[in-house]
Amino acid sequence: MRIALFISCLDDTLAPATGRAVVSLLERLGCEVEFPQAQTCCGQMHFNTGYVRECVPLVRRFAGAFAGYDAVVTPSGSCAAMVREYHGRVAGAADDDGRLSAAVSAAPKVYELSEFLVDVLGVTDVGAHFPHRVTYHPTCHGLRALGIGDRPLALLRAVRGIDLVELPAAEQCCGFGGTFALKNADTSVAMCADKVRHALDTGAEVLCAGDNSCLVHIGGMLSRLRTGVRTVHLAEILASTESTASTSSAASSESVQVVGRTGPPRPAQCGAEGVKSA
């Protein structure tokens, strides 16, 4: 199976360790992963802001960059939802006699990481080791648009050494919502405050999610309040093994904060030298 890695703009610029973790994890499970250098933005921000026609060249580029693969995997539920739910609509707005619509229809399916692991590879125990108290935040796109359900939790429950605790009011939005956080800042901050309060109630060391966009938002408030709680992407937890856990634990206190997000260092054995920014 030819698998392509699709990395979101946010992951590429603010959380590159997540992409490397995905490659490390999939290679450990016997997959061959490629990173098409031609990939760029999926157009989600443009589409959500009403610039549908401006999305057309991005959708056309996406369809071309990932043509020929058996599956596309991304550590972003929001970007997976954009491609699966809305690229067809954008293609319909293109004035090209249906050529883009045909290309989008022929493109391989884009899977959010937990979907690919559970539904395609048929695994929940990926051999991970993460000896920390963790709570999981289900993101809105994963929960509502993709219907990911408890797939991430099934994966986390199989992680060795983890102390997984339930997040109260888990299904409530964290308040990010892309440009929503910019246009409705006060509401966004209030929603995030609720999410942070619930996270702190669990006593968790780590808050986990499948989208770094939510983790940047929540992590910013956790950091500014000096809570000591880290935000870590699901892929980074699943990529952790007993051989990397001690290194990550020792180095986490020296991790650099990026836009409020604190997280573990990159896995020591990521096998992702071929993953580069587009």
Short mmCIF file of C-alpha atoms in Angstrom, two decimals:
data_model
loop_
_atom_site.label_atom_id
_atom_site.label_comp_id
_atom_site.label_asym_id
_atom_site.label_seq_id
_atom_site.Cartn_x
_atom_site.Cartn_y
_atom_site.Cartn_z
CA MET A 1 0.00 0.00 0.00
CA ARG A 2 1.36 3.40 -1.02
CA ILE A 3 0.67 5.82 1.80
CA ALA A 4 1.10 9.57 1.52
CA LEU A 5 1.51 11.84 4.52
CA PHE A 6 -0.55 15.03 4.41
CA ILE A 7 0.62 17.66 6.88
CA SER A 8 -1.48 20.68 7.78
CA CYS A 9 -0.10 24.22 7.54
CA LEU A 10 -0.21 24.55 11.32
CA ASP A 11 1.66 21.29 11.86
CA ASP A 12 4.26 22.26 9.28
CA THR A 13 4.99 25.62 10.88
CA LEU A 14 4.29 25.17 14.60
CA ALA A 15 4.40 21.44 15.37
CA PRO A 16 6.69 19.57 12.95
CA ALA A 17 7.31 16.88 15.58
CA THR A 18 3.80 15.61 14.95
CA GLY A 19 4.53 14.77 11.32
CA ARG A 20 7.70 12.98 12.29
CA ALA A 21 5.78 11.04 14.92
CA VAL A 22 3.25 9.87 12.32
CA VAL A 23 6.04 8.58 10.09
CA SER A 24 7.77 6.87 13.01
CA LEU A 25 4.53 5.20 14.05
CA LEU A 26 3.47 4.03 10.59
CA GLU A 27 6.94 2.74 9.73
CA ARG A 28 6.99 0.80 13.00
CA LEU A 29 3.74 -0.82 11.87
CA GLY A 30 5.31 -1.85 8.57
CA CYS A 31 3.99 0.91 6.31
CA GLU A 32 5.97 2.74 3.65
CA VAL A 33 5.23 6.43 3.91
CA GLU A 34 5.93 9.12 1.33
CA PHE A 35 5.69 12.88 1.68
CA PRO A 36 4.66 14.54 -1.61
CA GLN A 37 6.64 17.76 -1.77
CA ALA A 38 4.03 19.41 -4.02
CA GLN A 39 1.41 19.53 -1.24
CA THR A 40 0.32 22.88 0.14
CA CYS A 41 -2.70 24.19 2.07
CA CYS A 42 -5.96 22.25 1.70
CA GLY A 43 -7.87 25.55 1.57
CA GLN A 44 -9.80 25.17 4.82
CA MET A 45 -9.16 28.69 6.09
CA HIS A 46 -10.14 30.23 2.75
CA PHE A 47 -13.30 28.13 2.50
CA ASN A 48 -14.41 28.82 6.06
CA THR A 49 -13.98 32.54 5.49
CA GLY A 50 -16.08 32.51 2.33
CA TYR A 51 -13.37 32.57 -0.34
CA VAL A 52 -14.57 29.53 -2.28
CA ARG A 53 -13.14 30.51 -5.68
CA GLU A 54 -9.78 31.21 -4.09
CA CYS A 55 -9.84 27.58 -2.91
CA VAL A 56 -10.04 26.22 -6.45
CA PRO A 57 -6.28 26.28 -7.23
CA LEU A 58 -5.52 24.78 -3.81
CA VAL A 59 -7.96 21.92 -4.37
CA ARG A 60 -6.54 21.35 -7.86
CA ARG A 61 -3.01 21.22 -6.46
CA PHE A 62 -4.06 18.87 -3.68
CA ALA A 63 -5.69 16.43 -6.10
CA GLY A 64 -2.56 16.43 -8.26
CA ALA A 65 -0.10 16.08 -5.40
CA PHE A 66 -1.80 13.00 -3.96
CA ALA A 67 -2.88 11.27 -7.17
CA GLY A 68 -1.80 7.66 -7.42
CA TYR A 69 -1.60 6.85 -3.73
CA ASP A 70 -3.68 4.15 -2.09
CA ALA A 71 -4.36 6.27 0.99
CA VAL A 72 -3.55 9.67 2.43
CA VAL A 73 -3.03 9.99 6.19
CA THR A 74 -3.09 13.21 8.16
CA PRO A 75 -2.78 14.02 11.88
CA SER A 76 -5.53 16.63 11.52
CA GLY A 77 -9.22 15.91 11.72
CA SER A 78 -10.10 19.41 10.56
CA CYS A 79 -8.05 19.17 7.36
CA ALA A 80 -9.28 15.62 6.68
CA ALA A 81 -12.84 16.90 7.03
CA MET A 82 -12.12 19.79 4.66
CA VAL A 83 -10.85 17.46 1.97
CA ARG A 84 -13.55 14.81 2.35
CA GLU A 85 -16.54 17.05 2.95
CA TYR A 86 -15.84 20.21 0.98
CA HIS A 87 -13.30 19.69 -1.81
CA GLY A 88 -16.09 18.35 -3.98
CA ARG A 89 -18.12 21.49 -3.38
CA VAL A 90 -15.16 23.71 -4.23
CA ALA A 91 -14.49 21.70 -7.39
CA GLY A 92 -18.07 22.30 -8.45
CA ALA A 93 -17.38 26.05 -8.41
CA ALA A 94 -14.49 25.67 -10.89
CA ASP A 95 -15.16 26.72 -14.48
CA ASP A 96 -13.35 23.80 -16.14
CA ASP A 97 -16.07 21.55 -17.58
CA GLY A 98 -15.95 19.24 -14.59
CA ARG A 99 -12.28 18.31 -14.87
CA LEU A 100 -11.50 19.27 -11.29
CA SER A 101 -14.56 17.45 -9.99
CA ALA A 102 -13.35 14.32 -11.77
CA ALA A 103 -9.87 14.71 -10.28
CA VAL A 104 -11.27 15.15 -6.77
CA SER A 105 -13.52 12.10 -7.17
CA ALA A 106 -10.55 10.00 -8.31
CA ALA A 107 -8.29 11.15 -5.48
CA PRO A 108 -7.43 8.62 -2.74
CA LYS A 109 -9.37 8.80 0.51
CA VAL A 110 -7.89 11.03 3.19
CA TYR A 111 -7.86 9.42 6.62
CA GLU A 112 -7.40 11.07 9.98
CA LEU A 113 -4.64 9.13 11.78
CA SER A 114 -6.81 7.22 14.26
CA GLU A 115 -9.22 6.22 11.48
CA PHE A 116 -6.38 4.79 9.43
CA LEU A 117 -4.91 2.86 12.34
CA VAL A 118 -8.17 1.34 13.53
CA ASP A 119 -10.19 0.97 10.32
CA VAL A 120 -7.52 0.30 7.68
CA LEU A 121 -4.65 -1.32 9.56
CA GLY A 122 -6.99 -2.92 12.09
CA VAL A 123 -4.84 -2.16 15.14
CA THR A 124 -5.41 -0.49 18.49
CA ASP A 125 -2.25 -1.66 20.27
CA VAL A 126 0.57 0.05 18.37
CA GLY A 127 3.29 -0.84 20.88
CA ALA A 128 3.36 2.59 22.52
CA HIS A 129 4.65 3.39 26.00
CA PHE A 130 3.77 6.69 27.70
CA PRO A 131 3.96 6.63 31.52
CA HIS A 132 1.95 9.77 32.26
CA ARG A 133 -1.50 10.79 33.46
CA VAL A 134 -3.35 11.84 30.30
CA THR A 135 -6.77 13.25 29.46
CA TYR A 136 -8.18 13.33 25.92
CA HIS A 137 -9.99 16.21 24.20
CA PRO A 138 -12.09 15.14 21.16
CA THR A 139 -11.91 17.86 18.53
CA CYS A 140 -15.05 19.17 16.84
CA HIS A 141 -14.15 18.15 13.28
CA GLY A 142 -13.15 14.68 14.37
CA LEU A 143 -16.20 14.25 16.57
CA ARG A 144 -18.87 15.85 14.39
CA ALA A 145 -17.63 15.97 10.79
CA LEU A 146 -15.69 12.69 10.59
CA GLY A 147 -17.49 10.70 13.26
CA ILE A 148 -14.23 9.37 14.66
CA GLY A 149 -15.96 8.36 17.88
CA ASP A 150 -13.87 6.43 20.40
CA ARG A 151 -11.09 5.37 18.01
CA PRO A 152 -8.50 7.66 19.66
CA LEU A 153 -9.53 6.44 23.10
CA ALA A 154 -9.21 2.81 22.02
CA LEU A 155 -5.66 3.57 20.88
CA LEU A 156 -4.82 5.41 24.08
CA ARG A 157 -6.21 2.68 26.31
CA ALA A 158 -3.74 0.23 24.75
CA VAL A 159 -0.71 2.44 25.52
CA ARG A 160 1.54 0.87 28.13
CA GLY A 161 2.09 2.83 31.31
CA ILE A 162 -0.56 5.44 30.60
CA ASP A 163 -3.00 6.65 33.24
CA LEU A 164 -5.92 7.74 31.07
CA VAL A 165 -8.55 9.86 32.81
CA GLU A 166 -11.87 11.07 31.44
CA LEU A 167 -12.20 14.76 30.59
CA PRO A 168 -15.45 16.28 31.98
CA ALA A 169 -17.69 17.84 29.31
CA ALA A 170 -15.28 16.44 26.75
CA GLU A 171 -17.56 17.05 23.76
CA GLN A 172 -17.69 20.80 24.35
CA CYS A 173 -15.71 22.89 21.84
CA CYS A 174 -12.47 24.42 23.11
CA GLY A 175 -13.32 27.72 21.40
CA PHE A 176 -10.67 27.75 18.69
CA GLY A 177 -12.58 27.18 15.45
CA GLY A 178 -9.91 28.75 13.23
CA THR A 179 -10.93 32.32 12.36
CA PHE A 180 -13.73 32.07 14.96
CA ALA A 181 -11.09 32.70 17.63
CA LEU A 182 -10.08 35.90 15.85
CA LYS A 183 -13.56 37.20 15.08
CA ASN A 184 -15.06 36.26 18.45
CA ALA A 185 -12.09 36.50 20.77
CA ASP A 186 -13.99 37.03 24.03
CA THR A 187 -16.28 34.06 23.42
CA SER A 188 -13.35 31.93 22.31
CA VAL A 189 -11.37 32.71 25.47
CA ALA A 190 -14.37 31.96 27.69
CA MET A 191 -14.87 28.58 26.01
CA CYS A 192 -11.19 27.79 26.37
CA ALA A 193 -11.30 28.72 30.05
CA ASP A 194 -14.04 26.12 30.58
CA LYS A 195 -11.95 23.50 28.78
CA VAL A 196 -8.86 24.34 30.85
CA ARG A 197 -10.87 24.18 34.09
CA HIS A 198 -12.15 20.72 33.18
CA ALA A 199 -8.65 19.57 32.24
CA LEU A 200 -7.23 20.76 35.55
CA ASP A 201 -10.01 18.95 37.42
CA THR A 202 -8.67 15.64 36.09
CA GLY A 203 -5.23 16.12 37.60
CA ALA A 204 -3.69 15.13 34.27
CA GLU A 205 -0.10 15.93 33.37
CA VAL A 206 -0.91 15.90 29.66
CA LEU A 207 -3.90 16.96 27.57
CA CYS A 208 -4.05 15.04 24.30
CA ALA A 209 -5.98 15.71 21.08
CA GLY A 210 -5.86 14.80 17.41
CA ASP A 211 -5.56 18.38 16.13
CA ASN A 212 -2.72 20.75 16.94
CA SER A 213 -4.99 23.72 16.23
CA CYS A 214 -6.97 22.92 19.38
CA LEU A 215 -3.78 22.12 21.28
CA VAL A 216 -2.23 25.49 20.40
CA HIS A 217 -5.37 27.22 21.68
CA ILE A 218 -5.73 25.22 24.89
CA GLY A 219 -1.98 25.05 25.42
CA GLY A 220 -1.70 28.81 25.23
CA MET A 221 -4.00 29.26 28.20
CA LEU A 222 -2.46 26.37 30.13
CA SER A 223 0.94 27.95 29.65
CA ARG A 224 -0.11 31.48 30.54
CA LEU A 225 -1.73 30.24 33.72
CA ARG A 226 1.47 28.32 34.54
CA THR A 227 -0.50 25.14 35.19
CA GLY A 228 2.36 22.79 34.33
CA VAL A 229 0.01 20.75 32.11
CA ARG A 230 1.43 19.92 28.68
CA THR A 231 -0.47 19.47 25.42
CA VAL A 232 0.67 16.56 23.27
CA HIS A 233 -0.70 15.35 19.96
CA LEU A 234 -2.12 11.82 19.81
CA ALA A 235 0.50 10.85 17.21
CA GLU A 236 3.36 11.77 19.53
CA ILE A 237 1.98 9.60 22.33
CA LEU A 238 1.42 6.66 19.99
CA ALA A 239 4.92 7.03 18.55
CA SER A 240 6.50 6.91 22.01
CA THR A 241 8.13 3.65 23.07
CA GLU A 242 9.98 2.52 26.17
CA SER A 243 13.27 3.41 24.49
CA THR A 244 12.15 6.98 23.76
CA ALA A 245 10.01 7.66 26.85
CA SER A 246 12.95 8.21 29.18
CA THR A 247 14.61 10.59 26.71
CA SER A 248 11.38 12.52 26.19
CA SER A 249 10.70 12.74 29.93
CA ALA A 250 14.17 14.04 30.67
CA ALA A 251 14.09 16.62 27.91
CA SER A 252 10.49 17.81 28.27
CA SER A 253 11.46 20.37 30.89
CA GLU A 254 13.70 21.96 28.29
CA SER A 255 11.10 22.01 25.52
CA VAL A 256 10.55 25.32 23.76
CA GLN A 257 7.14 26.95 23.96
CA VAL A 258 5.69 27.77 20.55
CA VAL A 259 2.63 30.04 20.60
CA GLY A 260 1.79 28.74 24.03
CA ARG A 261 2.12 25.05 23.16
CA THR A 262 4.41 23.02 25.35
CA GLY A 263 5.14 19.48 24.33
CA PRO A 264 7.69 16.72 24.40
CA PRO A 265 10.73 16.83 22.15
CA ARG A 266 10.76 14.97 18.87
CA PRO A 267 10.98 11.19 19.16
CA ALA A 268 14.60 10.03 19.23
CA GLN A 269 13.96 7.36 16.61
CA CYS A 270 11.51 9.02 14.25
CA GLY A 271 12.71 7.62 10.91
CA ALA A 272 11.32 10.75 9.30
CA GLU A 273 14.31 12.37 7.67
CA GLY A 274 12.38 12.47 4.44
CA VAL A 275 9.61 14.59 5.93
CA LYS A 276 10.34 18.20 5.07
CA SER A 277 8.31 21.37 4.88
CA ALA A 278 6.61 21.92 1.55
#
